[in-house]
Amino acid sequence: MTASAPPAVETTIAGLRSRLDAARDAGSTIALVPTMGSLHDGHLALVERAREVADIVIVSIFVNPMQFGPSEDFDKYPRDLDADRDALIGHGVTAVFAPAVDEMYPSGAVQIHVAAGAAGERFEGRSRPGHFDGMLTVVAKLLGIVQPHLALFGEKDAQQVYLVQRMVRDLDIRTRIEVVETVRADDGLALSSRNQFLGERQRRAARAIPDALEAAQSAADRGIDAVIAAAQGVIMGADGVELDYFAVVRPDTFQPVDDDHRGPARALIAARVGETRLIDTELLHIG
């Protein structure tokens, strides 16, 4: 593959394994960047980091039906494999794994899946029942298919990252999970495939989401009540933004912090701007 050519595409598990077995036998280090496509600079930051720490970089592109609820946007989710391949030109990607749904789930609905447990029923899990079971199941399948030395995830999806790390630890999966810092646009909005659904006015309104996290960060030395009040105050003053939740959790357990908590914490926010639901996160130090 030349630097100006798009990476090869593997659409079957057997084809990808054949390619990787040869690389693994040669002693190469393999990194996986799991995505659902619609690639943006946030994904490319994961790819760049993967290239720094591994010899072989695999980007998976698979819109996983298991993690979408009945009322969610599975059919609307943007899919453009050619554009995604073009976006990866020059980023050192060895191959794209882009399987069809029946390649990943040849028997239809799976009978055995990974359950996220109590940590997957809060926050995003409460708003999107079953989402994390589907996400963990497909990540477990991808880790089994690729058998990478490490897999890279973006910090913005903080609950997803926590659950993947917990799954890898609990199930003794021999893959290291590396988390890459959230990439933001010039206006502060975290990069997301769903940002493209925002109109110009909605985009300005959505700026309240990172503003709320910034307010929470500024209030952190005054305790958890001040953090929550500062963030909610920003959102309540923003037209066109409907708060789903704002929460502050312990990074090591993803449990909400106690009222007298002091030390590291993670702020989580989810809000709707029109029909578009956005999430974001920020690491805090309370008190």
Tab-separated table of C-alpha atoms in Angstrom:
chain	number	residue	atom	x	y	z
A	1	MET	CA	0.000	0.000	0.000
A	2	THR	CA	1.371	3.417	-0.953
A	3	ALA	CA	1.024	6.445	1.314
A	4	SER	CA	-1.599	7.907	-1.028
A	5	ALA	CA	-3.672	4.736	-1.410
A	6	PRO	CA	-6.608	3.858	0.825
A	7	PRO	CA	-6.072	0.878	3.123
A	8	ALA	CA	-7.143	-2.608	2.140
A	9	VAL	CA	-10.604	-3.745	3.215
A	10	GLU	CA	-11.339	-7.134	4.730
A	11	THR	CA	-15.021	-8.051	4.916
A	12	THR	CA	-14.716	-11.567	6.320
A	13	ILE	CA	-13.404	-12.862	9.617
A	14	ALA	CA	-11.403	-15.559	7.832
A	15	GLY	CA	-9.747	-13.020	5.533
A	16	LEU	CA	-8.768	-10.726	8.384
A	17	ARG	CA	-7.440	-13.578	10.514
A	18	SER	CA	-5.345	-14.859	7.622
A	19	ARG	CA	-3.782	-11.412	7.200
A	20	LEU	CA	-3.118	-11.020	10.920
A	21	ASP	CA	-1.796	-14.529	11.533
A	22	ALA	CA	1.109	-13.827	9.198
A	23	ALA	CA	1.845	-10.506	10.914
A	24	ARG	CA	1.600	-12.076	14.355
A	25	ASP	CA	3.941	-14.921	13.357
A	26	ALA	CA	6.438	-12.264	12.264
A	27	GLY	CA	6.349	-10.750	15.751
A	28	SER	CA	4.359	-7.638	14.849
A	29	THR	CA	2.380	-5.720	17.484
A	30	ILE	CA	-1.285	-5.304	16.543
A	31	ALA	CA	-3.568	-2.434	17.531
A	32	LEU	CA	-7.338	-2.254	16.976
A	33	VAL	CA	-9.372	0.932	16.663
A	34	PRO	CA	-13.058	-0.084	16.835
A	35	THR	CA	-15.442	2.376	15.139
A	36	MET	CA	-18.884	2.582	13.597
A	37	GLY	CA	-17.542	4.614	10.682
A	38	SER	CA	-18.396	8.204	9.772
A	39	LEU	CA	-14.793	8.926	10.704
A	40	HIS	CA	-13.693	12.331	11.970
A	41	ASP	CA	-10.573	13.814	13.560
A	42	GLY	CA	-11.416	12.166	16.878
A	43	HIS	CA	-11.145	8.748	15.267
A	44	LEU	CA	-7.974	9.787	13.473
A	45	ALA	CA	-6.418	10.733	16.819
A	46	LEU	CA	-6.977	7.124	17.919
A	47	VAL	CA	-5.425	5.876	14.691
A	48	GLU	CA	-2.396	8.150	15.081
A	49	ARG	CA	-1.832	6.914	18.608
A	50	ALA	CA	-2.225	3.310	17.455
A	51	ARG	CA	0.434	3.877	14.807
A	52	GLU	CA	2.808	5.217	17.473
A	53	VAL	CA	2.565	2.096	19.628
A	54	ALA	CA	1.951	-0.775	17.178
A	55	ASP	CA	3.298	-2.196	13.934
A	56	ILE	CA	-0.099	-3.195	12.536
A	57	VAL	CA	-3.165	-0.944	12.818
A	58	ILE	CA	-6.630	-2.369	12.138
A	59	VAL	CA	-9.652	-0.049	12.025
A	60	SER	CA	-12.982	-1.836	12.314
A	61	ILE	CA	-16.036	-0.175	10.776
A	62	PHE	CA	-19.253	-1.845	11.851
A	63	VAL	CA	-22.582	-0.281	12.750
A	64	ASN	CA	-23.663	-2.732	15.415
A	65	PRO	CA	-27.438	-3.289	15.514
A	66	MET	CA	-27.212	-4.824	18.994
A	67	GLN	CA	-26.448	-1.486	20.620
A	68	PHE	CA	-29.348	0.450	19.096
A	69	GLY	CA	-32.763	0.500	20.754
A	70	PRO	CA	-36.050	0.251	18.824
A	71	SER	CA	-36.545	4.026	18.839
A	72	GLU	CA	-32.910	4.905	18.040
A	73	ASP	CA	-31.235	5.916	14.816
A	74	PHE	CA	-29.748	2.648	13.486
A	75	ASP	CA	-31.162	3.156	9.990
A	76	LYS	CA	-30.199	6.852	9.993
A	77	TYR	CA	-26.652	6.259	11.203
A	78	PRO	CA	-24.316	7.542	8.448
A	79	ARG	CA	-22.506	4.891	6.406
A	80	ASP	CA	-19.942	5.718	3.712
A	81	LEU	CA	-17.127	3.184	3.535
A	82	ASP	CA	-15.414	4.879	0.592
A	83	ALA	CA	-15.259	8.208	2.432
A	84	ASP	CA	-13.972	6.473	5.563
A	85	ARG	CA	-11.225	4.714	3.600
A	86	ASP	CA	-10.227	8.020	2.028
A	87	ALA	CA	-10.069	9.635	5.483
A	88	LEU	CA	-7.558	6.972	6.539
A	89	ILE	CA	-5.152	7.621	3.658
A	90	GLY	CA	-1.709	8.541	4.979
A	91	HIS	CA	-2.447	7.421	8.543
A	92	GLY	CA	-0.614	4.109	8.413
A	93	VAL	CA	-3.659	1.845	8.640
A	94	THR	CA	-2.868	-1.715	7.596
A	95	ALA	CA	-6.449	-2.753	6.875
A	96	VAL	CA	-10.077	-1.877	7.501
A	97	PHE	CA	-12.329	-4.628	8.825
A	98	ALA	CA	-15.795	-3.858	7.465
A	99	PRO	CA	-18.010	-6.917	7.928
A	100	ALA	CA	-21.682	-7.158	7.038
A	101	VAL	CA	-24.166	-7.782	9.832
A	102	ASP	CA	-24.603	-11.430	8.834
A	103	GLU	CA	-20.828	-11.928	8.962
A	104	MET	CA	-20.757	-10.817	12.606
A	105	TYR	CA	-24.090	-12.413	13.510
A	106	PRO	CA	-24.531	-15.332	11.068
A	107	SER	CA	-27.343	-16.897	13.090
A	108	GLY	CA	-29.204	-13.637	13.608
A	109	ALA	CA	-29.758	-12.575	17.213
A	110	VAL	CA	-27.072	-13.982	19.501
A	111	GLN	CA	-28.081	-16.380	22.254
A	112	ILE	CA	-25.036	-15.658	24.398
A	113	HIS	CA	-23.945	-12.091	25.057
A	114	VAL	CA	-21.903	-10.001	27.480
A	115	ALA	CA	-23.988	-8.316	30.196
A	116	ALA	CA	-22.827	-4.924	31.432
A	117	GLY	CA	-24.295	-5.450	34.918
A	118	ALA	CA	-25.295	-2.691	37.316
A	119	ALA	CA	-22.666	-0.251	35.997
A	120	GLY	CA	-24.292	-0.464	32.585
A	121	GLU	CA	-27.783	0.361	33.837
A	122	ARG	CA	-26.991	3.907	34.968
A	123	PHE	CA	-26.639	7.106	32.933
A	124	GLU	CA	-26.372	6.037	29.271
A	125	GLY	CA	-27.698	2.606	30.195
A	126	ARG	CA	-30.827	4.084	31.741
A	127	SER	CA	-31.446	6.277	28.720
A	128	ARG	CA	-30.594	3.496	26.252
A	129	PRO	CA	-31.616	0.127	27.770
A	130	GLY	CA	-29.554	-2.761	26.431
A	131	HIS	CA	-27.065	-0.471	24.702
A	132	PHE	CA	-24.050	-1.519	26.728
A	133	ASP	CA	-24.826	-5.243	26.512
A	134	GLY	CA	-24.753	-4.872	22.724
A	135	MET	CA	-21.627	-2.736	22.779
A	136	LEU	CA	-19.691	-5.111	25.042
A	137	THR	CA	-20.781	-8.128	23.010
A	138	VAL	CA	-19.488	-6.698	19.745
A	139	VAL	CA	-16.274	-5.440	21.366
A	140	ALA	CA	-15.693	-8.900	22.830
A	141	LYS	CA	-16.233	-10.385	19.356
A	142	LEU	CA	-13.840	-7.893	17.759
A	143	LEU	CA	-11.177	-8.591	20.383
A	144	GLY	CA	-11.635	-12.315	19.766
A	145	ILE	CA	-11.420	-11.901	15.995
A	146	VAL	CA	-8.433	-9.529	15.883
A	147	GLN	CA	-6.673	-10.632	19.099
A	148	PRO	CA	-4.901	-7.272	19.287
A	149	HIS	CA	-2.185	-6.432	21.759
A	150	LEU	CA	-4.029	-3.178	22.468
A	151	ALA	CA	-7.304	-1.492	21.542
A	152	LEU	CA	-7.901	2.254	21.569
A	153	PHE	CA	-11.017	4.124	22.667
A	154	GLY	CA	-11.918	7.793	22.985
A	155	GLU	CA	-12.342	9.413	26.390
A	156	LYS	CA	-15.636	11.096	25.424
A	157	ASP	CA	-17.540	7.812	25.741
A	158	ALA	CA	-16.467	7.518	29.357
A	159	GLN	CA	-19.000	4.915	30.497
A	160	GLN	CA	-18.206	2.753	27.476
A	161	VAL	CA	-14.496	2.986	28.272
A	162	TYR	CA	-15.065	2.036	31.899
A	163	LEU	CA	-17.172	-0.993	30.938
A	164	VAL	CA	-14.725	-2.200	28.283
A	165	GLN	CA	-11.853	-1.918	30.769
A	166	ARG	CA	-13.897	-3.794	33.354
A	167	MET	CA	-14.851	-6.518	30.850
A	168	VAL	CA	-11.219	-7.022	29.823
A	169	ARG	CA	-10.193	-7.273	33.457
A	170	ASP	CA	-13.075	-9.497	34.597
A	171	LEU	CA	-12.816	-11.902	31.643
A	172	ASP	CA	-8.992	-11.996	31.564
A	173	ILE	CA	-8.820	-10.816	27.952
A	174	ARG	CA	-5.202	-10.282	26.924
A	175	THR	CA	-5.679	-6.882	25.317
A	176	ARG	CA	-4.531	-3.599	26.815
A	177	ILE	CA	-7.096	-0.804	26.584
A	178	GLU	CA	-5.662	2.636	25.897
A	179	VAL	CA	-7.797	5.766	26.265
A	180	VAL	CA	-7.142	8.804	24.073
A	181	GLU	CA	-8.126	12.301	25.171
A	182	THR	CA	-11.276	13.855	23.712
A	183	VAL	CA	-10.711	15.842	20.523
A	184	ARG	CA	-12.697	19.086	20.324
A	185	ALA	CA	-13.668	21.469	17.555
A	186	ASP	CA	-12.623	25.116	17.721
A	187	ASP	CA	-15.916	25.969	19.460
A	188	GLY	CA	-15.212	23.406	22.200
A	189	LEU	CA	-17.776	20.829	21.107
A	190	ALA	CA	-16.490	17.268	21.396
A	191	LEU	CA	-16.160	15.671	17.970
A	192	SER	CA	-18.943	13.183	17.269
A	193	SER	CA	-20.478	11.564	14.225
A	194	ARG	CA	-23.804	13.011	15.362
A	195	ASN	CA	-22.590	16.620	15.182
A	196	GLN	CA	-23.358	16.617	11.458
A	197	PHE	CA	-27.065	16.527	12.288
A	198	LEU	CA	-26.872	19.945	14.013
A	199	GLY	CA	-28.020	23.040	12.167
A	200	GLU	CA	-26.130	26.298	12.595
A	201	ARG	CA	-28.360	27.546	15.434
A	202	GLN	CA	-28.322	24.137	17.122
A	203	ARG	CA	-24.557	24.034	16.872
A	204	ARG	CA	-24.336	27.333	18.768
A	205	ALA	CA	-26.785	26.021	21.378
A	206	ALA	CA	-24.785	22.793	21.796
A	207	ARG	CA	-21.832	24.875	22.971
A	208	ALA	CA	-23.606	24.895	26.347
A	209	ILE	CA	-22.536	21.262	26.860
A	210	PRO	CA	-18.755	21.866	27.038
A	211	ASP	CA	-19.509	25.197	28.782
A	212	ALA	CA	-21.327	23.275	31.528
A	213	LEU	CA	-18.308	21.023	32.000
A	214	GLU	CA	-16.024	24.048	32.125
A	215	ALA	CA	-18.259	25.601	34.802
A	216	ALA	CA	-18.135	22.340	36.750
A	217	GLN	CA	-14.353	22.348	36.544
A	218	SER	CA	-14.193	25.926	37.819
A	219	ALA	CA	-16.460	25.096	40.773
A	220	ALA	CA	-14.713	21.837	41.741
A	221	ASP	CA	-12.722	23.339	44.611
A	222	ARG	CA	-16.019	24.272	46.336
A	223	GLY	CA	-17.388	20.721	46.492
A	224	ILE	CA	-19.870	18.527	44.690
A	225	ASP	CA	-22.967	20.686	45.299
A	226	ALA	CA	-21.241	23.661	43.684
A	227	VAL	CA	-20.159	21.507	40.733
A	228	ILE	CA	-23.710	20.313	40.044
A	229	ALA	CA	-25.225	23.767	40.495
A	230	ALA	CA	-22.691	25.379	38.160
A	231	ALA	CA	-23.215	22.832	35.370
A	232	GLN	CA	-26.989	22.791	35.622
A	233	GLY	CA	-27.066	26.584	35.666
A	234	VAL	CA	-25.331	26.725	32.295
A	235	ILE	CA	-27.691	24.194	30.726
A	236	MET	CA	-30.822	25.801	32.177
A	237	GLY	CA	-29.777	29.113	30.641
A	238	ALA	CA	-29.322	27.618	27.165
A	239	ASP	CA	-32.236	27.773	24.717
A	240	GLY	CA	-32.845	24.604	22.741
A	241	VAL	CA	-30.841	22.298	25.002
A	242	GLU	CA	-32.693	19.637	26.996
A	243	LEU	CA	-30.626	18.030	29.759
A	244	ASP	CA	-30.872	14.258	30.026
A	245	TYR	CA	-28.489	13.931	32.955
A	246	PHE	CA	-25.514	15.528	34.633
A	247	ALA	CA	-23.642	13.314	37.084
A	248	VAL	CA	-20.326	13.097	38.884
A	249	VAL	CA	-18.856	9.640	39.461
A	250	ARG	CA	-15.818	7.958	40.928
A	251	PRO	CA	-13.494	7.023	38.033
A	252	ASP	CA	-12.616	3.658	39.590
A	253	THR	CA	-16.196	2.413	40.171
A	254	PHE	CA	-18.450	4.676	38.061
A	255	GLN	CA	-20.642	5.053	41.141
A	256	PRO	CA	-21.975	8.552	41.904
A	257	VAL	CA	-19.705	10.339	44.372
A	258	ASP	CA	-20.784	10.970	47.956
A	259	ASP	CA	-21.739	14.477	49.072
A	260	ASP	CA	-18.452	14.831	50.956
A	261	HIS	CA	-16.256	13.377	48.202
A	262	ARG	CA	-12.787	14.823	47.818
A	263	GLY	CA	-10.349	13.871	45.102
A	264	PRO	CA	-10.592	12.653	41.484
A	265	ALA	CA	-14.034	12.469	39.908
A	266	ARG	CA	-15.511	12.380	36.412
A	267	ALA	CA	-18.333	14.639	35.286
A	268	LEU	CA	-20.759	13.157	32.763
A	269	ILE	CA	-23.344	15.011	30.725
A	270	ALA	CA	-25.934	14.039	28.120
A	271	ALA	CA	-28.333	16.467	26.460
A	272	ARG	CA	-30.559	16.765	23.415
A	273	VAL	CA	-30.211	19.606	20.977
A	274	GLY	CA	-33.215	19.277	18.708
A	275	GLU	CA	-33.348	15.617	17.720
A	276	THR	CA	-29.625	15.080	18.302
A	277	ARG	CA	-28.417	13.544	21.546
A	278	LEU	CA	-24.863	14.453	22.602
A	279	ILE	CA	-22.630	13.295	25.445
A	280	ASP	CA	-19.435	14.679	26.943
A	281	THR	CA	-17.202	14.239	29.962
A	282	GLU	CA	-14.480	15.944	31.986
A	283	LEU	CA	-12.117	14.756	34.695
A	284	LEU	CA	-12.374	16.851	37.876
A	285	HIS	CA	-10.609	17.121	41.197
A	286	ILE	CA	-13.212	17.842	43.852
A	287	GLY	CA	-12.149	19.994	46.783
